JSON list of C-alpha atoms in Angstrom, two decimals:
[
{"chain": "A", "resi": 245, "resn": "LEU", "atom": "CA", "xyz": [103.53, 105.64, 99.81]},
{"chain": "A", "resi": 246, "resn": "LEU", "atom": "CA", "xyz": [101.95, 103.83, 102.77]},
{"chain": "A", "resi": 247, "resn": "LEU", "atom": "CA", "xyz": [99.07, 106.28, 102.85]},
{"chain": "A", "resi": 248, "resn": "LEU", "atom": "CA", "xyz": [98.65, 106.00, 99.07]},
{"chain": "A", "resi": 249, "resn": "LEU", "atom": "CA", "xyz": [98.32, 102.23, 99.17]},
{"chain": "A", "resi": 250, "resn": "PHE", "atom": "CA", "xyz": [96.48, 102.00, 102.50]},
{"chain": "A", "resi": 251, "resn": "PRO", "atom": "CA", "xyz": [94.29, 105.14, 102.70]},
{"chain": "A", "resi": 252, "resn": "TRP", "atom": "CA", "xyz": [92.21, 103.79, 105.60]},
{"chain": "A", "resi": 253, "resn": "HIS", "atom": "CA", "xyz": [95.31, 103.70, 107.85]},
{"chain": "A", "resi": 254, "resn": "SER", "atom": "CA", "xyz": [97.16, 106.47, 109.58]},
{"chain": "A", "resi": 255, "resn": "CYS", "atom": "CA", "xyz": [100.89, 106.01, 109.98]},
{"chain": "A", "resi": 256, "resn": "ALA", "atom": "CA", "xyz": [100.34, 105.45, 113.70]},
{"chain": "A", "resi": 257, "resn": "ASN", "atom": "CA", "xyz": [98.30, 102.35, 112.84]},
{"chain": "A", "resi": 258, "resn": "LEU", "atom": "CA", "xyz": [101.08, 100.88, 110.69]},
{"chain": "A", "resi": 259, "resn": "VAL", "atom": "CA", "xyz": [104.20, 101.55, 112.78]},
{"chain": "A", "resi": 260, "resn": "THR", "atom": "CA", "xyz": [104.96, 100.38, 116.30]},
{"chain": "A", "resi": 261, "resn": "TRP", "atom": "CA", "xyz": [108.10, 101.51, 118.14]},
{"chain": "A", "resi": 262, "resn": "THR", "atom": "CA", "xyz": [110.03, 99.90, 120.97]},
{"chain": "A", "resi": 263, "resn": "ALA", "atom": "CA", "xyz": [108.72, 100.83, 124.40]},
{"chain": "A", "resi": 264, "resn": "THR", "atom": "CA", "xyz": [110.59, 103.29, 126.59]},
{"chain": "A", "resi": 265, "resn": "SER", "atom": "CA", "xyz": [109.54, 101.56, 129.82]},
{"chain": "A", "resi": 266, "resn": "ALA", "atom": "CA", "xyz": [107.72, 98.47, 131.02]},
{"chain": "A", "resi": 267, "resn": "ASP", "atom": "CA", "xyz": [104.50, 100.39, 131.69]},
{"chain": "A", "resi": 268, "resn": "THR", "atom": "CA", "xyz": [104.36, 102.08, 128.27]},
{"chain": "A", "resi": 269, "resn": "VAL", "atom": "CA", "xyz": [100.87, 101.84, 126.77]},
{"chain": "A", "resi": 270, "resn": "PRO", "atom": "CA", "xyz": [100.93, 99.41, 123.81]},
{"chain": "A", "resi": 271, "resn": "ASP", "atom": "CA", "xyz": [100.69, 100.96, 120.34]},
{"chain": "A", "resi": 272, "resn": "LEU", "atom": "CA", "xyz": [97.38, 100.30, 118.61]},
{"chain": "A", "resi": 273, "resn": "VAL", "atom": "CA", "xyz": [97.58, 98.83, 115.11]},
{"chain": "A", "resi": 274, "resn": "HIS", "atom": "CA", "xyz": [94.99, 97.58, 112.66]},
{"chain": "A", "resi": 275, "resn": "SER", "atom": "CA", "xyz": [97.16, 95.91, 110.07]},
{"chain": "A", "resi": 276, "resn": "ASN", "atom": "CA", "xyz": [98.41, 92.35, 109.71]},
{"chain": "A", "resi": 277, "resn": "ALA", "atom": "CA", "xyz": [101.78, 93.70, 108.60]},
{"chain": "A", "resi": 278, "resn": "PRO", "atom": "CA", "xyz": [102.83, 96.33, 111.16]},
{"chain": "A", "resi": 279, "resn": "VAL", "atom": "CA", "xyz": [106.23, 97.95, 110.79]},
{"chain": "A", "resi": 280, "resn": "LEU", "atom": "CA", "xyz": [108.39, 97.23, 113.84]},
{"chain": "A", "resi": 281, "resn": "ARG", "atom": "CA", "xyz": [110.80, 100.10, 114.56]},
{"chain": "A", "resi": 282, "resn": "TRP", "atom": "CA", "xyz": [113.65, 100.54, 117.00]},
{"chain": "A", "resi": 283, "resn": "ASN", "atom": "CA", "xyz": [116.62, 102.82, 117.56]},
{"chain": "A", "resi": 284, "resn": "SER", "atom": "CA", "xyz": [119.41, 100.65, 116.22]},
{"chain": "A", "resi": 285, "resn": "THR", "atom": "CA", "xyz": [122.61, 100.27, 118.22]},
{"chain": "A", "resi": 286, "resn": "ILE", "atom": "CA", "xyz": [124.52, 100.12, 114.91]},
{"chain": "A", "resi": 287, "resn": "PRO", "atom": "CA", "xyz": [125.89, 103.51, 113.71]},
{"chain": "A", "resi": 288, "resn": "ALA", "atom": "CA", "xyz": [124.59, 104.39, 110.24]},
{"chain": "A", "resi": 289, "resn": "ASN", "atom": "CA", "xyz": [127.84, 105.97, 109.06]},
{"chain": "A", "resi": 290, "resn": "THR", "atom": "CA", "xyz": [130.06, 102.90, 109.33]},
{"chain": "A", "resi": 291, "resn": "GLY", "atom": "CA", "xyz": [132.22, 101.72, 106.42]},
{"chain": "A", "resi": 292, "resn": "GLU", "atom": "CA", "xyz": [130.92, 99.79, 103.45]},
{"chain": "A", "resi": 293, "resn": "GLN", "atom": "CA", "xyz": [132.71, 96.63, 104.62]},
{"chain": "A", "resi": 294, "resn": "ALA", "atom": "CA", "xyz": [130.71, 96.53, 107.83]},
{"chain": "A", "resi": 295, "resn": "VAL", "atom": "CA", "xyz": [128.10, 93.83, 108.33]},
{"chain": "A", "resi": 296, "resn": "PHE", "atom": "CA", "xyz": [125.73, 93.47, 111.25]},
{"chain": "A", "resi": 297, "resn": "ALA", "atom": "CA", "xyz": [122.93, 91.07, 112.09]},
{"chain": "A", "resi": 298, "resn": "PHE", "atom": "CA", "xyz": [119.61, 91.43, 113.84]},
{"chain": "A", "resi": 299, "resn": "ARG", "atom": "CA", "xyz": [116.78, 89.15, 114.83]},
{"chain": "A", "resi": 300, "resn": "VAL", "atom": "CA", "xyz": [113.26, 89.96, 116.00]},
{"chain": "A", "resi": 301, "resn": "ASN", "atom": "CA", "xyz": [111.10, 87.62, 118.06]},
{"chain": "A", "resi": 302, "resn": "LEU", "atom": "CA", "xyz": [107.37, 88.24, 118.53]},
{"chain": "A", "resi": 303, "resn": "SER", "atom": "CA", "xyz": [104.85, 86.40, 120.66]},
{"chain": "A", "resi": 304, "resn": "GLY", "atom": "CA", "xyz": [101.18, 86.57, 121.54]},
{"chain": "A", "resi": 305, "resn": "ILE", "atom": "CA", "xyz": [98.35, 84.23, 122.46]},
{"chain": "A", "resi": 306, "resn": "GLY", "atom": "CA", "xyz": [98.77, 81.16, 120.27]},
{"chain": "A", "resi": 307, "resn": "LEU", "atom": "CA", "xyz": [101.49, 82.73, 118.14]},
{"chain": "A", "resi": 308, "resn": "THR", "atom": "CA", "xyz": [105.29, 82.87, 118.07]},
{"chain": "A", "resi": 309, "resn": "TRP", "atom": "CA", "xyz": [107.28, 84.34, 115.19]},
{"chain": "A", "resi": 310, "resn": "SER", "atom": "CA", "xyz": [110.91, 85.14, 114.46]},
{"chain": "A", "resi": 311, "resn": "THR", "atom": "CA", "xyz": [112.70, 86.82, 111.58]},
{"chain": "A", "resi": 312, "resn": "GLY", "atom": "CA", "xyz": [115.66, 84.53, 112.05]},
{"chain": "A", "resi": 313, "resn": "GLU", "atom": "CA", "xyz": [119.11, 86.06, 111.72]},
{"chain": "A", "resi": 314, "resn": "ILE", "atom": "CA", "xyz": [119.17, 88.83, 109.09]},
{"chain": "A", "resi": 315, "resn": "TYR", "atom": "CA", "xyz": [122.45, 90.28, 107.80]},
{"chain": "A", "resi": 316, "resn": "GLN", "atom": "CA", "xyz": [122.72, 93.87, 106.60]},
{"chain": "A", "resi": 317, "resn": "ASN", "atom": "CA", "xyz": [125.20, 96.59, 105.71]},
{"chain": "A", "resi": 318, "resn": "PRO", "atom": "CA", "xyz": [124.51, 99.84, 107.59]},
{"chain": "A", "resi": 319, "resn": "LEU", "atom": "CA", "xyz": [125.20, 101.95, 104.49]},
{"chain": "A", "resi": 320, "resn": "ALA", "atom": "CA", "xyz": [122.96, 99.93, 102.20]},
{"chain": "A", "resi": 321, "resn": "THR", "atom": "CA", "xyz": [119.82, 99.71, 104.28]},
{"chain": "A", "resi": 322, "resn": "TRP", "atom": "CA", "xyz": [117.53, 101.50, 106.71]},
{"chain": "A", "resi": 323, "resn": "THR", "atom": "CA", "xyz": [118.53, 100.19, 110.12]},
{"chain": "A", "resi": 324, "resn": "GLY", "atom": "CA", "xyz": [116.05, 99.63, 112.92]},
{"chain": "A", "resi": 325, "resn": "LEU", "atom": "CA", "xyz": [113.11, 98.50, 110.79]},
{"chain": "A", "resi": 326, "resn": "VAL", "atom": "CA", "xyz": [111.41, 95.27, 109.81]},
{"chain": "A", "resi": 327, "resn": "VAL", "atom": "CA", "xyz": [107.90, 94.46, 108.57]},
{"chain": "A", "resi": 328, "resn": "TYR", "atom": "CA", "xyz": [106.06, 91.68, 110.35]},
{"chain": "A", "resi": 329, "resn": "ASP", "atom": "CA", "xyz": [105.29, 88.96, 107.80]},
{"chain": "A", "resi": 330, "resn": "GLY", "atom": "CA", "xyz": [104.20, 86.10, 110.02]},
{"chain": "A", "resi": 331, "resn": "PRO", "atom": "CA", "xyz": [100.79, 84.45, 110.48]},
{"chain": "A", "resi": 332, "resn": "GLY", "atom": "CA", "xyz": [97.68, 86.60, 110.57]},
{"chain": "A", "resi": 333, "resn": "LEU", "atom": "CA", "xyz": [97.16, 88.52, 113.79]},
{"chain": "A", "resi": 334, "resn": "ALA", "atom": "CA", "xyz": [94.03, 88.21, 115.91]},
{"chain": "A", "resi": 335, "resn": "PRO", "atom": "CA", "xyz": [91.69, 91.12, 116.74]},
{"chain": "A", "resi": 336, "resn": "SER", "atom": "CA", "xyz": [91.81, 92.65, 120.22]},
{"chain": "A", "resi": 337, "resn": "SER", "atom": "CA", "xyz": [95.08, 90.91, 121.05]},
{"chain": "A", "resi": 338, "resn": "LEU", "atom": "CA", "xyz": [98.32, 91.95, 122.70]},
{"chain": "A", "resi": 339, "resn": "TYR", "atom": "CA", "xyz": [101.67, 91.11, 121.10]},
{"chain": "A", "resi": 340, "resn": "GLN", "atom": "CA", "xyz": [105.13, 91.61, 122.52]},
{"chain": "A", "resi": 341, "resn": "TRP", "atom": "CA", "xyz": [108.37, 91.68, 120.58]},
{"chain": "A", "resi": 342, "resn": "ARG", "atom": "CA", "xyz": [112.07, 92.21, 121.13]},
{"chain": "A", "resi": 343, "resn": "VAL", "atom": "CA", "xyz": [115.04, 92.78, 118.87]},
{"chain": "A", "resi": 344, "resn": "GLU", "atom": "CA", "xyz": [118.69, 91.88, 119.24]},
{"chain": "A", "resi": 345, "resn": "GLU", "atom": "CA", "xyz": [121.68, 93.04, 117.19]},
{"chain": "A", "resi": 346, "resn": "ARG", "atom": "CA", "xyz": [125.34, 92.11, 116.85]},
{"chain": "A", "resi": 347, "resn": "TRP", "atom": "CA", "xyz": [128.35, 92.96, 114.73]},
{"chain": "A", "resi": 348, "resn": "VAL", "atom": "CA", "xyz": [129.53, 90.39, 112.20]},
{"chain": "A", "resi": 349, "resn": "VAL", "atom": "CA", "xyz": [132.23, 92.41, 110.39]},
{"chain": "A", "resi": 350, "resn": "LEU", "atom": "CA", "xyz": [133.55, 95.74, 111.66]},
{"chain": "A", "resi": 351, "resn": "ALA", "atom": "CA", "xyz": [133.99, 98.86, 109.53]},
{"chain": "A", "resi": 352, "resn": "ASP", "atom": "CA", "xyz": [137.66, 98.06, 108.86]},
{"chain": "A", "resi": 353, "resn": "GLY", "atom": "CA", "xyz": [136.80, 94.57, 107.61]},
{"chain": "A", "resi": 354, "resn": "THR", "atom": "CA", "xyz": [137.96, 92.75, 110.74]},
{"chain": "A", "resi": 355, "resn": "ALA", "atom": "CA", "xyz": [135.99, 90.45, 113.00]},
{"chain": "A", "resi": 356, "resn": "PRO", "atom": "CA", "xyz": [134.66, 91.87, 116.27]},
{"chain": "A", "resi": 357, "resn": "SER", "atom": "CA", "xyz": [136.13, 90.69, 119.55]},
{"chain": "A", "resi": 358, "resn": "SER", "atom": "CA", "xyz": [132.72, 89.38, 120.53]},
{"chain": "A", "resi": 359, "resn": "LEU", "atom": "CA", "xyz": [129.96, 87.93, 118.37]},
{"chain": "A", "resi": 360, "resn": "GLY", "atom": "CA", "xyz": [127.46, 88.03, 121.20]},
{"chain": "A", "resi": 361, "resn": "TRP", "atom": "CA", "xyz": [123.94, 89.41, 120.82]},
{"chain": "A", "resi": 362, "resn": "ARG", "atom": "CA", "xyz": [122.81, 92.55, 122.63]},
{"chain": "A", "resi": 363, "resn": "GLN", "atom": "CA", "xyz": [119.26, 93.70, 123.10]},
{"chain": "A", "resi": 364, "resn": "ALA", "atom": "CA", "xyz": [118.38, 96.71, 120.97]},
{"chain": "A", "resi": 365, "resn": "GLY", "atom": "CA", "xyz": [114.85, 97.17, 122.28]},
{"chain": "A", "resi": 366, "resn": "SER", "atom": "CA", "xyz": [111.49, 95.61, 123.01]},
{"chain": "A", "resi": 367, "resn": "GLY", "atom": "CA", "xyz": [107.96, 96.70, 122.37]},
{"chain": "A", "resi": 368, "resn": "LYS", "atom": "CA", "xyz": [104.32, 95.73, 122.46]},
{"chain": "A", "resi": 369, "resn": "PHE", "atom": "CA", "xyz": [101.22, 96.51, 120.48]},
{"chain": "A", "resi": 370, "resn": "SER", "atom": "CA", "xyz": [97.53, 95.72, 120.53]},
{"chain": "A", "resi": 371, "resn": "THR", "atom": "CA", "xyz": [95.35, 95.03, 117.53]},
{"chain": "A", "resi": 372, "resn": "THR", "atom": "CA", "xyz": [92.01, 96.75, 117.06]},
{"chain": "A", "resi": 373, "resn": "ASP", "atom": "CA", "xyz": [88.65, 95.11, 117.64]},
{"chain": "A", "resi": 374, "resn": "HIS", "atom": "CA", "xyz": [87.85, 95.22, 113.91]},
{"chain": "A", "resi": 375, "resn": "LEU", "atom": "CA", "xyz": [91.14, 93.93, 112.52]},
{"chain": "A", "resi": 376, "resn": "LEU", "atom": "CA", "xyz": [90.63, 92.51, 109.04]},
{"chain": "A", "resi": 377, "resn": "SER", "atom": "CA", "xyz": [92.05, 89.12, 108.20]},
{"chain": "A", "resi": 378, "resn": "ALA", "atom": "CA", "xyz": [95.23, 89.15, 106.12]},
{"chain": "A", "resi": 379, "resn": "GLU", "atom": "CA", "xyz": [93.21, 88.10, 103.05]},
{"chain": "A", "resi": 380, "resn": "GLN", "atom": "CA", "xyz": [90.61, 90.83, 103.57]},
{"chain": "A", "resi": 381, "resn": "GLU", "atom": "CA", "xyz": [93.30, 93.44, 104.12]},
{"chain": "A", "resi": 382, "resn": "ALA", "atom": "CA", "xyz": [95.10, 92.48, 100.91]},
{"chain": "A", "resi": 383, "resn": "ALA", "atom": "CA", "xyz": [91.84, 92.59, 98.95]},
{"chain": "A", "resi": 384, "resn": "ALA", "atom": "CA", "xyz": [90.99, 96.02, 100.38]},
{"chain": "A", "resi": 385, "resn": "ALA", "atom": "CA", "xyz": [94.44, 97.33, 99.42]},
{"chain": "A", "resi": 386, "resn": "VAL", "atom": "CA", "xyz": [94.20, 96.09, 95.84]},
{"chain": "A", "resi": 387, "resn": "THR", "atom": "CA", "xyz": [90.69, 97.48, 95.30]},
{"chain": "A", "resi": 388, "resn": "ALA", "atom": "CA", "xyz": [91.23, 100.80, 97.13]},
{"chain": "A", "resi": 389, "resn": "THR", "atom": "CA", "xyz": [90.32, 103.96, 95.21]},
{"chain": "A", "resi": 390, "resn": "ASN", "atom": "CA", "xyz": [93.86, 105.31, 95.36]},
{"chain": "A", "resi": 391, "resn": "MET", "atom": "CA", "xyz": [95.24, 102.03, 94.02]},
{"chain": "A", "resi": 392, "resn": "SER", "atom": "CA", "xyz": [92.77, 102.10, 91.12]},
{"chain": "A", "resi": 393, "resn": "ARG", "atom": "CA", "xyz": [93.83, 105.66, 90.33]},
{"chain": "A", "resi": 394, "resn": "LEU", "atom": "CA", "xyz": [97.48, 104.65, 90.46]},
{"chain": "A", "resi": 395, "resn": "TRP", "atom": "CA", "xyz": [96.95, 101.78, 88.01]},
{"chain": "A", "resi": 396, "resn": "SER", "atom": "CA", "xyz": [94.78, 103.93, 85.75]},
{"chain": "A", "resi": 397, "resn": "ALA", "atom": "CA", "xyz": [97.37, 106.71, 85.59]},
{"chain": "A", "resi": 398, "resn": "SER", "atom": "CA", "xyz": [100.13, 104.20, 84.82]},
{"chain": "A", "resi": 399, "resn": "TRP", "atom": "CA", "xyz": [98.03, 102.57, 82.10]},
{"chain": "A", "resi": 400, "resn": "ARG", "atom": "CA", "xyz": [97.19, 105.87, 80.44]},
{"chain": "A", "resi": 401, "resn": "SER", "atom": "CA", "xyz": [100.82, 106.94, 80.60]},
{"chain": "A", "resi": 402, "resn": "VAL", "atom": "CA", "xyz": [101.67, 103.98, 78.39]},
{"chain": "A", "resi": 403, "resn": "ALA", "atom": "CA", "xyz": [98.62, 103.79, 76.15]},
{"chain": "A", "resi": 404, "resn": "ASP", "atom": "CA", "xyz": [98.50, 107.51, 75.34]},
{"chain": "A", "resi": 405, "resn": "ARG", "atom": "CA", "xyz": [102.07, 107.44, 74.03]},
{"chain": "A", "resi": 406, "resn": "ILE", "atom": "CA", "xyz": [101.60, 104.59, 71.56]},
{"chain": "A", "resi": 407, "resn": "GLN", "atom": "CA", "xyz": [101.86, 105.93, 68.02]},
{"chain": "A", "resi": 408, "resn": "PRO", "atom": "CA", "xyz": [99.57, 104.73, 65.17]},
{"chain": "A", "resi": 409, "resn": "SER", "atom": "CA", "xyz": [102.49, 102.72, 63.79]},
{"chain": "A", "resi": 410, "resn": "GLY", "atom": "CA", "xyz": [102.66, 100.78, 67.04]},
{"chain": "A", "resi": 411, "resn": "PHE", "atom": "CA", "xyz": [105.83, 102.51, 68.26]},
{"chain": "A", "resi": 412, "resn": "LEU", "atom": "CA", "xyz": [105.97, 103.13, 72.02]},
{"chain": "A", "resi": 413, "resn": "PRO", "atom": "CA", "xyz": [108.66, 105.49, 73.38]},
{"chain": "A", "resi": 414, "resn": "THR", "atom": "CA", "xyz": [110.20, 104.15, 76.57]},
{"chain": "A", "resi": 415, "resn": "SER", "atom": "CA", "xyz": [110.26, 107.62, 78.11]},
{"chain": "A", "resi": 416, "resn": "VAL", "atom": "CA", "xyz": [107.79, 110.50, 78.06]},
{"chain": "A", "resi": 417, "resn": "SER", "atom": "CA", "xyz": [110.24, 112.60, 76.02]},
{"chain": "A", "resi": 418, "resn": "GLY", "atom": "CA", "xyz": [110.95, 109.71, 73.66]},
{"chain": "A", "resi": 419, "resn": "GLY", "atom": "CA", "xyz": [114.65, 110.44, 73.98]},
{"chain": "A", "resi": 420, "resn": "ASP", "atom": "CA", "xyz": [115.53, 106.95, 75.15]},
{"chain": "A", "resi": 421, "resn": "GLY", "atom": "CA", "xyz": [114.25, 105.09, 72.14]},
{"chain": "A", "resi": 422, "resn": "GLY", "atom": "CA", "xyz": [111.27, 102.80, 72.40]},
{"chain": "A", "resi": 423, "resn": "VAL", "atom": "CA", "xyz": [109.54, 99.56, 71.56]},
{"chain": "A", "resi": 424, "resn": "ASN", "atom": "CA", "xyz": [108.02, 98.82, 68.15]},
{"chain": "A", "resi": 425, "resn": "TRP", "atom": "CA", "xyz": [104.92, 96.68, 68.39]},
{"chain": "A", "resi": 426, "resn": "GLY", "atom": "CA", "xyz": [105.44, 95.86, 64.72]},
{"chain": "A", "resi": 427, "resn": "LYS", "atom": "CA", "xyz": [102.69, 94.73, 62.38]},
{"chain": "A", "resi": 428, "resn": "TYR", "atom": "CA", "xyz": [100.42, 93.64, 65.22]},
{"chain": "A", "resi": 429, "resn": "ARG", "atom": "CA", "xyz": [99.89, 97.12, 66.61]},
{"chain": "A", "resi": 430, "resn": "ARG", "atom": "CA", "xyz": [98.27, 95.61, 69.66]},
{"chain": "A", "resi": 431, "resn": "LEU", "atom": "CA", "xyz": [98.70, 96.01, 73.41]},
{"chain": "A", "resi": 432, "resn": "GLY", "atom": "CA", "xyz": [97.58, 92.86, 75.14]},
{"chain": "A", "resi": 433, "resn": "SER", "atom": "CA", "xyz": [94.42, 91.67, 73.39]},
{"chain": "A", "resi": 434, "resn": "LEU", "atom": "CA", "xyz": [93.28, 95.09, 72.14]},
{"chain": "A", "resi": 435, "resn": "PRO", "atom": "CA", "xyz": [94.38, 96.94, 69.01]},
{"chain": "A", "resi": 436, "resn": "VAL", "atom": "CA", "xyz": [96.33, 100.11, 69.83]},
{"chain": "A", "resi": 437, "resn": "SER", "atom": "CA", "xyz": [93.77, 102.30, 68.04]},
{"chain": "A", "resi": 438, "resn": "ASP", "atom": "CA", "xyz": [90.94, 100.88, 70.18]},
{"chain": "A", "resi": 439, "resn": "ILE", "atom": "CA", "xyz": [92.89, 101.55, 73.39]},
{"chain": "A", "resi": 440, "resn": "GLN", "atom": "CA", "xyz": [93.53, 105.16, 72.46]},
{"chain": "A", "resi": 441, "resn": "GLN", "atom": "CA", "xyz": [89.90, 105.70, 71.47]},
{"chain": "A", "resi": 442, "resn": "ARG", "atom": "CA", "xyz": [88.74, 104.30, 74.79]},
{"chain": "A", "resi": 443, "resn": "ASN", "atom": "CA", "xyz": [91.07, 106.59, 76.69]},
{"chain": "A", "resi": 444, "resn": "GLN", "atom": "CA", "xyz": [89.76, 109.61, 74.80]},
{"chain": "A", "resi": 445, "resn": "ALA", "atom": "CA", "xyz": [86.17, 108.57, 75.43]},
{"chain": "A", "resi": 446, "resn": "ASN", "atom": "CA", "xyz": [86.81, 107.99, 79.16]},
{"chain": "A", "resi": 447, "resn": "PRO", "atom": "CA", "xyz": [89.22, 110.72, 80.35]}
]
């Protein structure tokens, strides 16, 4: 999905992992919303009553950001992952981040003996020289060829199934009933017949 929406990226440019040592070369990213990944200290197969918390702090020149304390259930989420959603990053800049985790409720529903935080990892990444601003990156994503194809395919999937009466099945098979557009026989501001003719003329 990431490659579909952001075809100019490789996964390596979107995801940055915690470093294995202090001299690890920083990951290179060219996105204002990198995915921060770490090997969680919380086992994924704990009970459904379990609750843990994590917090990520990131800093760079002129920037500090924190997720705050986030609560999750290990069975209901993908542990060891958060998307940076702070202020826009600067080109050619180094950022460092660290993550801490702690138990809030154990698998058996009881409170842990200690609510203290423990470090789950730290990492660093550098942004590319030609990093787009957050606004430019969002605009490029929305207008990307793959995004246009995705919207076009979704639109045709709906428009091509509208019947002359204005009835639109809610599933491709029509087995789940549908929506009747009634006497208007319009989708948005266009008559249904015009939409279908346009689709046929522009396959």
